[in-house]
Amino acid sequence: MAVAVGVDVGGSGIKVGLVDVERGALSGPRLRVKTPQPSTPAVVVPIIVKTIRRSLLEAGVTAPDVPVGVGMPAVVIDGVTKSAANIDQGWIDYDLGAQLRSSLPGPVVVLNDADAAGLAEMRFGAGAGERGVVIVLTLGTGVGSGLFNDGVLVPNTELGHMEIRGRAAERRSASSARTRRGLSWKAWANDLDEHLEAIDRLFSPTLIILGGGVSKDADKFIGRLTVRPRVVPATLRNDAGIVGAAMAAAERAAAG
Ligand code: BGC
């Protein structure tokens, strides 16, 4: 069994689990710790390392060099986080890859959180076997995006930050925007539709997969969307970020 640790760092929680990367499923407990506030790298990195060690221990893994993949809510280039929309500004230009490698013995990969979730959905979830242009959106505190063509990821797209009505689109289409603005599902679906239409104008995807916590309430809003491409809910739900980050790490480790 090929395993890797997946980590999903979000604005409210840090989720960690050991993943069987051949099945796309957790093979140990799913740990969740609250993201500390302020969420500076100096505070968050030791928590990530500690939680990874705890997940290996609780899963009974003794091999020291298990690959680790970390999904961050940021643009990530060569292990360096380059943006910080919903996290502490201290993450801008922070070399998380290097920091983690100094504390962990195995290979480490850092990638954008929505790219990680997208990888998992494309392999094991709603996008399995889908060809052509597929866009996976994660609707949470912000909106993350993963862009795929014939199953191959184009990393670091930031479709949540397209400008709509003079603001970042995620300000209206994120799941947090619905609760923050006290909107009905119907009203929020209209805003989401506008974002999806703008995406369709630019990318003409065959399929749009909607993930994040709201995917469990898909029946409340997907039927209201009028955008041209097919729109389906993600199926891996909460685990997509962990599974995809672990997949990326295992693949990089196998490539040597
Ligand atoms: C960030 C993205 C991230 C998304 C979901 C956005 O605000 O800019 O990098 O993928 O939130 O966490």
Tab-separated table of C-alpha atoms and ligand atoms in Angstrom:
chain	number	residue	atom	x	y	z
A	1	MET	CA	0.000	0.000	0.000
A	2	ALA	CA	1.424	3.420	-0.978
A	3	VAL	CA	0.765	6.028	1.663
A	4	ALA	CA	1.497	9.717	2.125
A	5	VAL	CA	0.408	12.323	4.631
A	6	GLY	CA	-1.964	15.001	3.375
A	7	VAL	CA	-2.367	18.371	5.089
A	8	ASP	CA	-5.069	20.924	4.284
A	9	VAL	CA	-4.462	24.329	5.822
A	10	GLY	CA	-7.564	26.529	5.921
A	11	GLY	CA	-8.655	29.757	7.527
A	12	SER	CA	-10.468	27.962	10.355
A	13	GLY	CA	-8.878	24.513	10.599
A	14	ILE	CA	-5.789	22.494	9.766
A	15	LYS	CA	-6.684	18.960	8.679
A	16	VAL	CA	-4.179	16.126	8.528
A	17	GLY	CA	-4.460	12.475	7.631
A	18	LEU	CA	-2.517	9.489	6.347
A	19	VAL	CA	-3.804	8.638	2.869
A	20	ASP	CA	-3.790	5.421	0.887
A	21	VAL	CA	-2.975	7.136	-2.397
A	22	GLU	CA	-3.985	4.159	-4.539
A	23	ARG	CA	-7.537	4.178	-3.173
A	24	GLY	CA	-7.798	7.909	-2.518
A	25	ALA	CA	-8.994	7.281	1.022
A	26	LEU	CA	-7.736	7.945	4.520
A	27	SER	CA	-5.920	5.045	6.113
A	28	GLY	CA	-5.577	6.598	9.548
A	29	PRO	CA	-7.475	9.051	11.746
A	30	ARG	CA	-8.433	12.432	10.341
A	31	LEU	CA	-7.016	15.023	12.695
A	32	ARG	CA	-8.272	18.587	12.855
A	33	VAL	CA	-6.812	21.405	14.870
A	34	LYS	CA	-8.056	24.976	14.939
A	35	THR	CA	-6.056	27.437	12.882
A	36	PRO	CA	-4.566	29.791	15.478
A	37	GLN	CA	-5.221	33.527	15.224
A	38	PRO	CA	-3.201	35.335	14.095
A	39	SER	CA	-2.205	32.609	11.644
A	40	THR	CA	1.406	33.639	11.147
A	41	PRO	CA	3.904	31.116	9.749
A	42	ALA	CA	5.852	31.170	13.030
A	43	VAL	CA	2.792	29.884	14.904
A	44	VAL	CA	1.259	27.670	12.211
A	45	VAL	CA	4.323	25.749	10.992
A	46	PRO	CA	5.099	24.048	14.353
A	47	ILE	CA	1.419	23.053	14.604
A	48	ILE	CA	1.542	21.510	11.109
A	49	VAL	CA	4.689	19.542	11.999
A	50	LYS	CA	3.304	18.391	15.339
A	51	THR	CA	0.015	17.268	13.798
A	52	ILE	CA	1.802	15.369	11.003
A	53	ARG	CA	3.868	13.509	13.634
A	54	ARG	CA	0.721	12.746	15.623
A	55	SER	CA	-1.089	11.413	12.555
A	56	LEU	CA	1.801	9.050	11.750
A	57	LEU	CA	1.919	7.868	15.343
A	58	GLU	CA	-1.829	7.303	15.560
A	59	ALA	CA	-1.838	5.476	12.226
A	60	GLY	CA	0.948	3.229	13.525
A	61	VAL	CA	3.444	4.278	10.839
A	62	THR	CA	7.065	3.885	11.847
A	63	ALA	CA	8.790	4.536	8.488
A	64	PRO	CA	10.503	7.904	8.936
A	65	ASP	CA	10.423	9.047	5.309
A	66	VAL	CA	6.703	9.096	4.438
A	67	PRO	CA	6.036	11.772	1.788
A	68	VAL	CA	4.099	14.802	3.000
A	69	GLY	CA	1.893	17.075	0.880
A	70	VAL	CA	0.575	20.384	2.185
A	71	GLY	CA	-2.260	22.356	0.580
A	72	MET	CA	-2.171	26.082	1.320
A	73	PRO	CA	-4.824	28.742	0.617
A	74	ALA	CA	-2.302	30.639	-1.492
A	75	VAL	CA	-0.488	30.688	-4.800
A	76	VAL	CA	2.481	28.353	-4.323
A	77	ILE	CA	5.558	28.412	-6.528
A	78	ASP	CA	8.454	26.041	-5.777
A	79	GLY	CA	7.309	25.552	-2.186
A	80	VAL	CA	7.032	29.307	-1.569
A	81	THR	CA	3.603	30.790	-0.700
A	82	LYS	CA	3.170	33.913	-2.802
A	83	SER	CA	-0.209	35.312	-1.739
A	84	ALA	CA	-2.374	35.518	1.379
A	85	ALA	CA	-6.008	36.353	0.666
A	86	ASN	CA	-7.624	34.778	3.733
A	87	ILE	CA	-4.587	34.120	5.900
A	88	ASP	CA	-1.939	36.192	7.663
A	89	GLN	CA	0.082	38.469	5.385
A	90	GLY	CA	3.239	36.876	6.774
A	91	TRP	CA	2.751	34.022	4.284
A	92	ILE	CA	3.611	36.203	1.316
A	93	ASP	CA	6.982	34.973	-0.009
A	94	TYR	CA	7.359	32.400	2.757
A	95	ASP	CA	9.438	29.312	1.918
A	96	LEU	CA	7.183	26.734	3.564
A	97	GLY	CA	8.773	23.875	1.636
A	98	ALA	CA	12.226	24.649	3.035
A	99	GLN	CA	10.863	25.120	6.576
A	100	LEU	CA	9.073	21.787	6.564
A	101	ARG	CA	12.028	19.946	5.051
A	102	SER	CA	14.176	21.117	7.964
A	103	SER	CA	11.801	19.359	10.419
A	104	LEU	CA	10.559	16.347	8.452
A	105	PRO	CA	12.769	13.526	7.163
A	106	GLY	CA	10.703	12.602	4.077
A	107	PRO	CA	9.970	14.410	0.805
A	108	VAL	CA	7.686	17.441	1.090
A	109	VAL	CA	5.460	19.045	-1.544
A	110	VAL	CA	3.540	22.292	-1.024
A	111	LEU	CA	0.723	23.247	-3.393
A	112	ASN	CA	-2.386	25.385	-3.591
A	113	ASP	CA	-5.301	23.940	-1.570
A	114	ALA	CA	-7.819	23.997	-4.437
A	115	ASP	CA	-5.287	22.440	-6.808
A	116	ALA	CA	-4.915	19.648	-4.238
A	117	ALA	CA	-8.682	19.178	-3.881
A	118	GLY	CA	-9.000	19.244	-7.667
A	119	LEU	CA	-6.386	16.512	-8.123
A	120	ALA	CA	-8.332	14.268	-5.765
A	121	GLU	CA	-11.721	14.997	-7.405
A	122	MET	CA	-10.290	14.346	-10.871
A	123	ARG	CA	-8.779	11.009	-9.869
A	124	PHE	CA	-11.259	9.627	-7.358
A	125	GLY	CA	-14.311	11.884	-7.364
A	126	ALA	CA	-16.726	13.715	-9.628
A	127	GLY	CA	-14.086	14.310	-12.319
A	128	ALA	CA	-12.862	10.722	-12.675
A	129	GLY	CA	-12.511	9.843	-16.367
A	130	GLU	CA	-13.545	13.338	-17.542
A	131	ARG	CA	-11.638	14.695	-20.553
A	132	GLY	CA	-11.406	18.241	-21.855
A	133	VAL	CA	-11.406	21.378	-19.726
A	134	VAL	CA	-12.712	20.795	-16.213
A	135	ILE	CA	-12.732	23.415	-13.479
A	136	VAL	CA	-12.967	22.454	-9.821
A	137	LEU	CA	-14.015	25.262	-7.491
A	138	THR	CA	-13.832	25.051	-3.713
A	139	LEU	CA	-16.421	27.257	-2.077
A	140	GLY	CA	-15.389	27.988	1.490
A	141	THR	CA	-13.997	31.050	3.250
A	142	GLY	CA	-12.736	32.067	-0.190
A	143	VAL	CA	-13.133	30.461	-3.601
A	144	GLY	CA	-10.281	28.304	-4.828
A	145	SER	CA	-9.892	26.889	-8.319
A	146	GLY	CA	-8.228	23.956	-10.034
A	147	LEU	CA	-8.074	24.017	-13.853
A	148	PHE	CA	-7.611	20.709	-15.696
A	149	ASN	CA	-7.272	19.766	-19.316
A	150	ASP	CA	-7.560	16.043	-20.068
A	151	GLY	CA	-6.887	15.450	-16.371
A	152	VAL	CA	-3.684	17.525	-16.301
A	153	LEU	CA	-3.568	20.388	-13.793
A	154	VAL	CA	-2.623	23.952	-14.705
A	155	PRO	CA	-1.500	25.083	-11.241
A	156	ASN	CA	-2.236	28.290	-9.353
A	157	THR	CA	-5.273	29.608	-11.182
A	158	GLU	CA	-7.016	32.130	-8.916
A	159	LEU	CA	-10.523	32.237	-10.340
A	160	GLY	CA	-11.891	33.344	-6.960
A	161	HIS	CA	-10.056	36.596	-7.549
A	162	MET	CA	-11.500	37.422	-10.958
A	163	GLU	CA	-12.983	40.878	-10.743
A	164	ILE	CA	-16.771	40.985	-10.849
A	165	ARG	CA	-18.651	44.230	-10.110
A	166	GLY	CA	-15.365	45.836	-9.104
A	167	ARG	CA	-14.437	43.264	-6.470
A	168	ALA	CA	-12.870	39.832	-6.153
A	169	ALA	CA	-15.586	37.371	-7.229
A	170	GLU	CA	-15.151	35.296	-4.053
A	171	ARG	CA	-16.514	38.206	-1.999
A	172	ARG	CA	-19.966	37.174	-3.321
A	173	SER	CA	-19.652	33.550	-4.404
A	174	ALA	CA	-17.751	32.007	-1.465
A	175	SER	CA	-19.774	29.965	0.973
A	176	SER	CA	-18.787	32.445	3.686
A	177	ALA	CA	-20.367	35.245	1.624
A	178	ARG	CA	-23.783	33.579	1.911
A	179	THR	CA	-23.654	33.412	5.688
A	180	ARG	CA	-21.905	36.766	6.128
A	181	ARG	CA	-24.545	38.524	4.024
A	182	GLY	CA	-27.434	36.479	5.429
A	183	LEU	CA	-28.557	35.436	1.931
A	184	SER	CA	-31.090	32.795	0.975
A	185	TRP	CA	-29.765	29.879	-1.079
A	186	LYS	CA	-31.607	31.345	-4.060
A	187	ALA	CA	-30.005	34.789	-3.770
A	188	TRP	CA	-26.563	33.304	-3.273
A	189	ALA	CA	-27.041	30.927	-6.229
A	190	ASN	CA	-27.626	34.018	-8.413
A	191	ASP	CA	-24.291	35.479	-7.336
A	192	LEU	CA	-22.548	32.160	-7.855
A	193	ASP	CA	-24.141	31.863	-11.295
A	194	GLU	CA	-22.703	35.249	-12.259
A	195	HIS	CA	-19.237	34.060	-11.269
A	196	LEU	CA	-19.636	30.794	-13.188
A	197	GLU	CA	-20.800	32.706	-16.263
A	198	ALA	CA	-17.692	34.886	-16.135
A	199	ILE	CA	-15.590	31.727	-15.882
A	200	ASP	CA	-17.428	30.190	-18.837
A	201	ARG	CA	-16.774	33.289	-20.953
A	202	LEU	CA	-13.034	32.935	-20.365
A	203	PHE	CA	-12.455	29.159	-20.271
A	204	SER	CA	-15.464	27.393	-21.853
A	205	PRO	CA	-15.137	24.368	-19.581
A	206	THR	CA	-16.976	21.124	-20.290
A	207	LEU	CA	-17.626	20.554	-16.622
A	208	ILE	CA	-17.548	22.575	-13.393
A	209	ILE	CA	-17.223	20.671	-10.120
A	210	LEU	CA	-18.250	22.531	-6.969
A	211	GLY	CA	-16.518	21.472	-3.773
A	212	GLY	CA	-15.935	22.792	-0.275
A	213	GLY	CA	-18.249	22.415	2.713
A	214	VAL	CA	-21.321	23.582	0.753
A	215	SER	CA	-21.132	20.613	-1.624
A	216	LYS	CA	-23.172	18.694	0.947
A	217	ASP	CA	-26.006	21.196	0.376
A	218	ALA	CA	-25.742	20.907	-3.411
A	219	ASP	CA	-29.459	20.192	-3.816
A	220	LYS	CA	-30.198	23.654	-2.387
A	221	PHE	CA	-28.402	25.580	-5.135
A	222	ILE	CA	-27.100	23.539	-8.071
A	223	GLY	CA	-30.573	23.192	-9.616
A	224	ARG	CA	-30.899	26.982	-9.620
A	225	LEU	CA	-27.767	27.584	-11.701
A	226	THR	CA	-28.336	28.505	-15.334
A	227	VAL	CA	-24.750	28.582	-16.622
A	228	ARG	CA	-24.082	26.625	-19.846
A	229	PRO	CA	-21.537	23.961	-18.698
A	230	ARG	CA	-22.538	20.943	-16.680
A	231	VAL	CA	-22.211	21.676	-12.947
A	232	VAL	CA	-21.933	18.849	-10.416
A	233	PRO	CA	-21.080	18.669	-6.715
A	234	ALA	CA	-17.716	17.305	-5.596
A	235	THR	CA	-17.989	13.850	-4.110
A	236	LEU	CA	-14.957	13.619	-1.816
A	237	ARG	CA	-16.292	16.428	0.375
A	238	ASN	CA	-14.062	17.346	3.266
A	239	ASP	CA	-11.276	14.921	2.484
A	240	ALA	CA	-10.437	16.138	-1.034
A	241	GLY	CA	-7.767	18.597	0.111
A	242	ILE	CA	-5.997	16.017	2.275
A	243	VAL	CA	-6.199	13.267	-0.341
A	244	GLY	CA	-4.992	15.489	-3.183
A	245	ALA	CA	-2.071	16.924	-1.216
A	246	ALA	CA	-0.974	13.381	-0.310
A	247	MET	CA	-1.326	12.290	-3.961
A	248	ALA	CA	0.883	15.158	-5.127
A	249	ALA	CA	3.518	14.240	-2.542
A	250	ALA	CA	3.470	10.528	-3.401
A	251	GLU	CA	3.772	11.278	-7.124
A	252	ARG	CA	6.661	13.660	-6.653
A	253	ALA	CA	8.422	11.130	-4.404
A	254	ALA	CA	7.920	8.360	-6.980
A	255	ALA	CA	9.296	10.605	-9.745
A	256	GLY	CA	12.435	10.983	-7.609
B	1	BGC	C1	-7.015	32.097	-2.302
B	1	BGC	C2	-6.714	30.830	-3.056
B	1	BGC	C3	-7.313	29.641	-2.317
B	1	BGC	C4	-8.781	29.870	-2.017
B	1	BGC	C5	-9.381	28.755	-1.199
B	1	BGC	C6	-8.496	32.219	-2.089
B	1	BGC	O1	-8.811	33.403	-1.410
B	1	BGC	O2	-6.558	33.228	-3.034
B	1	BGC	O3	-5.315	30.662	-3.213
B	1	BGC	O4	-7.161	28.486	-3.102
B	1	BGC	O5	-8.967	31.094	-1.337
B	1	BGC	O6	-8.761	28.609	0.029
